[in-house]
């Protein structure tokens, strides 16, 4: 497949999270299979060649062309070279959902994807046999898409054939497409993309408390090209560094640890958003991020217990037994949550609205941390710790009973339901 990108406005179009729209196209194509064999980026007479990530030049054969004439003339020149080969036509002033590139390159017919909102005048076109059928006579890609659809040369590509379920986000998001020509429009698109990258089911603090702090962090980091792995490593330092500090047991150490823990909690949202919004996600980053999320909570609980007297009272005390229980049931809870995905290939909390809502306040770090802070501030640290232990046990019991009901009693795994059928029912973040 060949790709042609109309980049005549490159250099005048605002960037989105530090990336030009041309580079966003290239990054999306990098993640598409099969990958195109050649990409022509037509800068026209006035477009400026953008700086791009060096890895793109290693993946693709990219030709930066200073074409002459209007849109039709430049595209007709490319069409003559392409002949009857499959082509993908893109607009360097349009920001489409990056998932569309993979969807279109995997097809075997001619389609046009139009922006869900017609006023955007944005489109992508895939032609199975190139433009061999005739010369282009249109002012832009959207106008061409309208003519080709009206003539029956291509079929419209709709939401009904697009799999919008995103497993990592536990939600279904219909595809989107925007034409970005002004700074105001770029700012609106960035906010839309930011909120679209929140999980469909998550805890109360991640959904309602942290977003303002995450928002003011992601933009500057993206524009500075800071890699999300650097953010993840810093959050690891904060998360693990708080453990010995809490164990000291002095007021200053507890409040220092709390500050470090909240810093880590916010950064835990920042690195994921930064990675997805700038195409810098990686296996290593995913491993570090999710590995930290799973490993550190029981060590936090142990550190809190030592800080409030476990070293003096001993493991045979009520506090010692409570510490053992919270660590054991944390592990049990995590193991239970591994069962559901083996049947449904998605996270447990996407199964129904009930399960999605329960994710808001079940025993997780972002819930137990403020519970303990409040208890400590009120002079009820031990009582708050016992409450966290009970909350963890109840959480594991809920997950165990619910998993048993779904898989054994309800036998939902035999009903052949697709992930999108149930995940689409979850309330999305607007």
XYZ file of C-alpha atoms in Angstrom:
430
model
C 0.000 0.000 0.000
C 1.107 3.554 -0.809
C 0.222 6.566 1.333
C -0.167 10.171 0.247
C -0.417 12.939 2.833
C -1.515 16.417 1.781
C 0.804 18.478 4.010
C 0.557 21.807 2.161
C -0.419 23.515 5.427
C 2.298 21.876 7.528
C 4.038 24.537 9.567
C 0.911 26.653 9.855
C -1.237 24.069 11.646
C -0.937 23.980 15.475
C 0.641 20.943 17.062
C -1.345 18.539 19.221
C 0.500 17.528 22.389
C 3.814 18.516 20.830
C 3.340 16.603 17.560
C 2.425 17.943 14.124
C -0.588 16.311 12.535
C 1.714 14.884 9.852
C 3.812 13.126 12.475
C 0.666 11.877 14.183
C -0.342 10.246 10.881
C 3.099 8.661 10.573
C 3.076 7.399 14.161
C -0.362 5.863 13.657
C 0.782 4.155 10.447
C 3.808 2.793 12.302
C 1.394 0.919 14.561
C -0.724 -0.356 11.659
C -0.452 -3.777 10.037
C 0.256 -4.276 7.246
C 2.526 -1.237 7.114
C 2.594 0.830 3.918
C 5.566 0.296 1.611
C 6.013 3.963 0.735
C 4.740 7.268 2.073
C 4.688 10.503 0.073
C 4.304 13.649 2.163
C 3.383 16.452 -0.246
C 4.316 19.800 1.289
C 3.060 21.805 -1.680
C 4.880 25.040 -2.389
C 4.562 26.541 1.092
C 4.458 23.625 3.554
C 7.407 23.183 5.906
C 9.024 19.835 6.570
C 8.472 18.999 10.256
C 10.978 17.346 12.548
C 9.882 13.783 13.280
C 10.973 10.969 15.530
C 14.016 9.298 13.981
C 12.462 5.849 14.336
C 9.935 6.722 11.625
C 12.671 6.997 9.002
C 13.850 3.548 10.016
C 10.385 2.044 9.573
C 9.166 3.741 6.399
C 10.399 4.926 3.054
C 9.244 8.549 3.349
C 9.456 10.978 0.454
C 9.118 14.650 1.318
C 7.871 16.341 -1.837
C 7.423 20.021 -2.727
C 4.561 19.527 -5.179
C 3.316 22.358 -7.366
C -0.237 23.376 -8.149
C -3.455 23.021 -6.206
C -4.743 19.956 -4.359
C -6.062 18.270 -7.494
C -2.874 18.788 -9.480
C -0.645 17.437 -6.744
C -2.842 14.405 -6.087
C -3.152 13.647 -9.807
C 0.628 13.618 -10.050
C 0.807 11.051 -7.252
C -2.033 9.008 -8.779
C -0.128 8.680 -12.046
C 2.822 7.176 -10.147
C 0.701 4.886 -7.999
C -1.166 3.358 -10.905
C -3.556 0.661 -9.705
C -1.821 -0.012 -6.383
C -3.861 0.366 -3.176
C -3.481 3.866 -1.739
C -4.400 5.618 1.481
C -5.050 9.353 1.202
C -4.617 11.506 4.300
C -4.849 15.186 5.174
C -2.088 16.909 7.140
C -4.611 19.377 8.573
C -6.823 16.589 9.921
C -6.465 14.720 13.195
C -8.242 11.359 12.899
C -8.554 8.715 15.573
C -5.244 6.842 15.326
C -7.115 3.534 15.363
C -8.586 4.345 11.948
C -5.240 3.968 10.194
C -4.982 0.348 11.293
C -8.625 -0.284 10.416
C -8.241 1.037 6.869
C -4.896 -0.562 6.043
C -6.393 -3.915 6.981
C -9.309 -3.632 4.516
C -9.439 -4.983 0.977
C -11.882 -2.539 -0.650
C -12.329 1.180 -1.284
C -13.795 3.245 1.532
C -14.068 6.835 2.698
C -14.196 7.744 6.366
C -15.922 11.043 7.020
C -15.765 12.992 10.254
C -18.767 12.091 12.458
C -19.488 15.815 12.621
C -19.925 17.111 9.083
C -18.818 20.639 9.948
C -15.303 19.312 10.530
C -14.793 18.705 6.775
C -12.309 15.945 7.530
C -11.875 12.619 5.773
C -9.608 9.655 5.040
C -9.834 7.653 1.818
C -8.652 4.148 1.011
C -8.658 3.123 -2.664
C -8.037 -0.528 -3.461
C -7.075 0.164 -7.100
C -5.666 3.658 -6.775
C -7.093 6.558 -8.770
C -6.832 4.804 -12.105
C -10.492 5.495 -12.812
C -10.035 9.188 -13.579
C -8.477 12.521 -12.690
C -9.186 14.217 -9.389
C -11.258 17.379 -9.458
C -11.751 18.544 -5.857
C -10.611 21.345 -3.620
C -9.534 19.132 -0.734
C -9.667 15.565 0.559
C -13.091 15.990 2.112
C -14.523 17.273 -1.173
C -12.971 14.317 -2.975
C -14.475 11.891 -0.452
C -17.930 13.399 -1.006
C -17.630 13.019 -4.782
C -16.335 9.454 -4.642
C -19.100 8.360 -2.268
C -21.765 10.083 -4.383
C -20.433 8.377 -7.508
C -20.399 4.981 -5.823
C -16.649 4.647 -6.365
C -16.106 4.093 -2.653
C -18.407 3.077 0.147
C -18.771 5.095 3.345
C -17.093 3.570 6.383
C -19.307 3.794 9.470
C -19.165 3.392 13.206
C -21.048 0.106 12.979
C -18.032 -1.671 11.453
C -15.482 -0.023 13.726
C -14.471 -1.902 16.869
C -14.248 0.956 19.333
C -13.554 -1.130 22.441
C -10.209 -0.235 24.043
C -9.169 -2.958 26.442
C -6.598 -0.886 28.327
C -9.180 1.840 28.967
C -12.033 -0.586 29.749
C -14.417 1.375 27.541
C -15.789 1.789 24.042
C -14.991 5.035 22.207
C -16.460 5.698 18.748
C -13.906 6.921 16.223
C -13.428 10.676 15.900
C -11.918 13.049 13.372
C -11.188 16.777 13.581
C -9.897 19.434 11.244
C -7.402 21.548 13.171
C -6.508 24.947 11.718
C -6.473 27.336 14.697
C -4.950 27.430 18.155
C -8.422 27.516 19.732
C -9.442 24.379 17.857
C -6.184 22.670 18.837
C -6.840 23.447 22.503
C -10.364 21.960 22.283
C -9.072 18.845 20.540
C -6.369 18.362 23.165
C -8.959 18.472 25.935
C -11.145 15.992 24.083
C -8.244 13.593 23.581
C -7.141 13.993 27.200
C -10.534 12.984 28.589
C -10.893 10.219 25.998
C -7.813 8.579 27.486
C -9.388 8.044 30.900
C -10.506 4.567 31.800
C -14.185 3.746 31.743
C -14.017 2.204 35.212
C -11.622 3.615 37.748
C -11.505 4.907 41.305
C -13.105 8.100 42.603
C -9.874 10.067 43.019
C -8.477 9.192 39.591
C -11.726 10.236 37.951
C -12.647 13.358 39.923
C -9.700 14.648 41.971
C -6.468 14.101 40.033
C -7.456 15.224 36.481
C -6.685 18.963 36.956
C -3.172 18.102 38.180
C -2.690 15.553 35.404
C -3.905 18.032 32.769
C -1.443 20.770 33.721
C 1.369 18.201 33.696
C 0.746 16.318 30.454
C 0.793 19.318 28.093
C 4.197 20.764 29.093
C 5.770 17.289 29.297
C 4.468 16.413 25.821
C 5.742 19.651 24.295
C 9.126 19.117 25.943
C 9.218 15.575 24.517
C 9.722 14.038 27.950
C 9.424 10.276 27.656
C 6.709 8.729 29.860
C 9.189 6.130 31.130
C 11.092 8.960 32.837
C 7.861 9.939 34.611
C 7.248 6.300 35.571
C 10.745 5.904 37.018
C 10.292 9.061 39.110
C 6.961 7.742 40.391
C 8.664 4.458 41.320
C 11.231 6.394 43.338
C 8.457 8.224 45.180
C 6.415 5.061 45.803
C 9.302 3.002 47.135
C 10.969 5.924 48.898
C 7.896 6.532 51.038
C 8.078 3.018 52.539
C 11.092 3.450 54.856
C 10.026 7.012 55.667
C 6.605 5.922 56.930
C 8.186 3.148 58.987
C 10.057 5.740 61.070
C 6.747 6.563 62.718
C 7.264 10.264 63.449
C 4.694 12.869 62.388
C 7.131 14.485 59.945
C 7.854 11.121 58.354
C 4.183 10.275 57.908
C 3.372 13.610 56.248
C 6.468 13.405 54.069
C 5.454 9.917 53.012
C 1.897 11.065 52.302
C 3.208 13.870 50.065
C 5.410 11.399 48.179
C 2.514 8.963 47.843
C 0.189 11.568 46.390
C 2.898 12.711 44.006
C 3.256 9.118 42.850
C -0.519 8.699 42.513
C -0.806 11.724 40.226
C 2.216 10.703 38.148
C 0.687 7.252 37.786
C -2.034 8.930 35.718
C 0.366 11.286 33.947
C 2.663 8.654 32.444
C -0.154 6.649 30.864
C -1.834 9.711 29.353
C 1.497 11.033 28.106
C 2.358 7.708 26.476
C -0.961 7.331 24.671
C -1.234 10.954 23.568
C 2.296 11.114 22.152
C 2.639 7.575 20.735
C 5.448 6.791 23.178
C 3.888 3.777 24.879
C 6.180 0.772 25.168
C 6.273 -2.705 26.643
C 8.865 -1.590 29.174
C 6.762 1.370 30.251
C 3.667 -0.790 30.543
C 5.587 -3.356 32.602
C 7.044 -0.732 34.941
C 3.746 1.100 35.371
C 1.502 -1.895 36.009
C 4.210 -3.765 37.877
C 4.505 -0.871 40.329
C 0.712 -0.675 40.723
C 0.531 -4.333 41.713
C 3.630 -4.580 43.928
C 3.753 -1.496 46.127
C 0.368 -1.471 48.036
C 1.127 -4.352 50.470
C 4.483 -2.764 51.284
C 2.725 0.523 51.977
C 0.383 -1.273 54.384
C 3.331 -2.949 56.099
C 5.113 0.383 56.424
C 2.017 2.055 57.894
C 1.733 -0.755 60.435
C 5.354 -0.348 61.489
C 4.902 3.391 61.741
C 1.956 3.065 64.141
C 3.578 0.489 66.406
C 3.978 -2.967 64.848
C 7.685 -3.084 65.716
C 6.806 -2.691 69.406
C 3.596 -4.716 69.564
C 4.873 -7.661 67.503
C 3.248 -9.926 64.921
C 1.131 -11.721 67.518
C -0.721 -8.547 68.419
C -4.029 -7.450 66.912
C -2.134 -5.014 64.719
C 0.243 -7.751 63.583
C -2.594 -10.119 62.682
C -4.388 -7.296 60.865
C -1.215 -6.577 58.869
C -0.933 -10.204 57.808
C -4.598 -10.279 56.832
C -4.462 -7.160 54.658
C -1.379 -8.412 52.819
C -2.816 -11.901 52.300
C -6.206 -10.685 51.099
C -4.580 -8.140 48.810
C -2.792 -11.004 47.040
C -5.942 -13.158 47.059
C -7.938 -10.306 45.539
C -5.400 -9.852 42.752
C -5.442 -13.558 41.984
C -9.238 -13.622 41.838
C -9.213 -10.792 39.307
C -6.996 -12.912 37.047
C -9.777 -15.480 36.594
C -12.337 -13.368 34.728
C -10.042 -12.267 31.837
C -9.297 -15.900 30.948
C -12.934 -16.239 29.846
C -13.702 -12.771 28.494
C -10.311 -11.296 27.434
C -11.015 -8.045 29.214
C -10.925 -6.633 32.726
C -13.431 -7.761 35.373
C -14.859 -4.277 35.935
C -16.074 -3.981 32.321
C -18.623 -6.773 32.760
C -21.551 -4.604 33.802
C -22.483 -1.169 35.105
C -22.511 -2.598 38.628
C -18.938 -3.830 38.356
C -17.817 -0.567 36.783
C -19.367 1.437 39.619
C -17.866 -0.832 42.267
C -14.425 -0.022 40.852
C -15.003 3.559 42.047
C -14.490 2.773 45.733
C -13.141 -0.783 46.185
C -9.944 -1.292 48.195
C -7.215 0.175 46.002
C -4.345 2.505 46.740
C -6.203 5.684 45.782
C -9.002 4.787 48.205
C -7.053 3.349 51.141
C -4.452 6.144 51.115
C -6.924 8.980 51.882
C -8.682 6.714 54.406
C -5.431 6.291 56.317
C -4.439 9.959 56.002
C -7.786 11.070 57.419
C -7.508 8.597 60.273
C -3.948 9.706 61.041
C -4.921 13.393 60.985
C -7.750 12.665 63.454
C -5.523 10.656 65.760
C -7.213 7.416 64.731
C -4.444 5.863 62.633
C -4.814 2.365 64.117
C -8.584 2.392 63.731
C -8.213 3.587 60.133
C -5.775 0.747 59.460
C -8.269 -1.803 60.773
C -10.944 -0.260 58.544
C -8.625 -0.661 55.526
C -8.086 -4.325 56.449
C -11.832 -4.901 56.598
C -12.317 -3.030 53.316
C -9.712 -5.205 51.616
C -11.356 -8.399 52.861
C -14.786 -7.206 51.704
C -13.345 -6.264 48.308
C -11.829 -9.724 47.849
C -15.106 -11.316 48.960
C -17.100 -9.264 46.444
C -14.756 -10.092 43.582
C -14.763 -13.770 44.514
C -18.541 -14.047 44.810
C -19.181 -12.005 41.690
C -16.670 -13.983 39.625
C -18.237 -17.253 40.795
C -21.705 -15.993 39.861
C -20.681 -14.793 36.404
C -18.658 -17.830 35.380
C -20.282 -20.733 37.206
C -23.902 -19.788 37.880
C -24.717 -17.276 35.186
C -22.407 -19.184 32.795
C -21.870 -15.973 30.881
C -18.756 -17.379 29.286
C -20.963 -19.701 27.206
C -23.124 -16.887 25.797
C -20.552 -15.832 23.208
C -20.822 -12.112 23.946
C -18.258 -9.805 22.451
C -16.305 -7.374 24.684
C -17.995 -4.420 22.975
C -21.464 -5.723 23.850
C -20.956 -5.262 27.568
C -18.282 -2.594 27.681
C -20.365 -0.171 25.617
C -22.848 -0.024 28.481
C -20.310 1.568 30.782
C -20.693 5.243 31.406
C -18.028 7.076 29.438
C -16.069 10.095 30.639
C -17.266 13.126 28.736
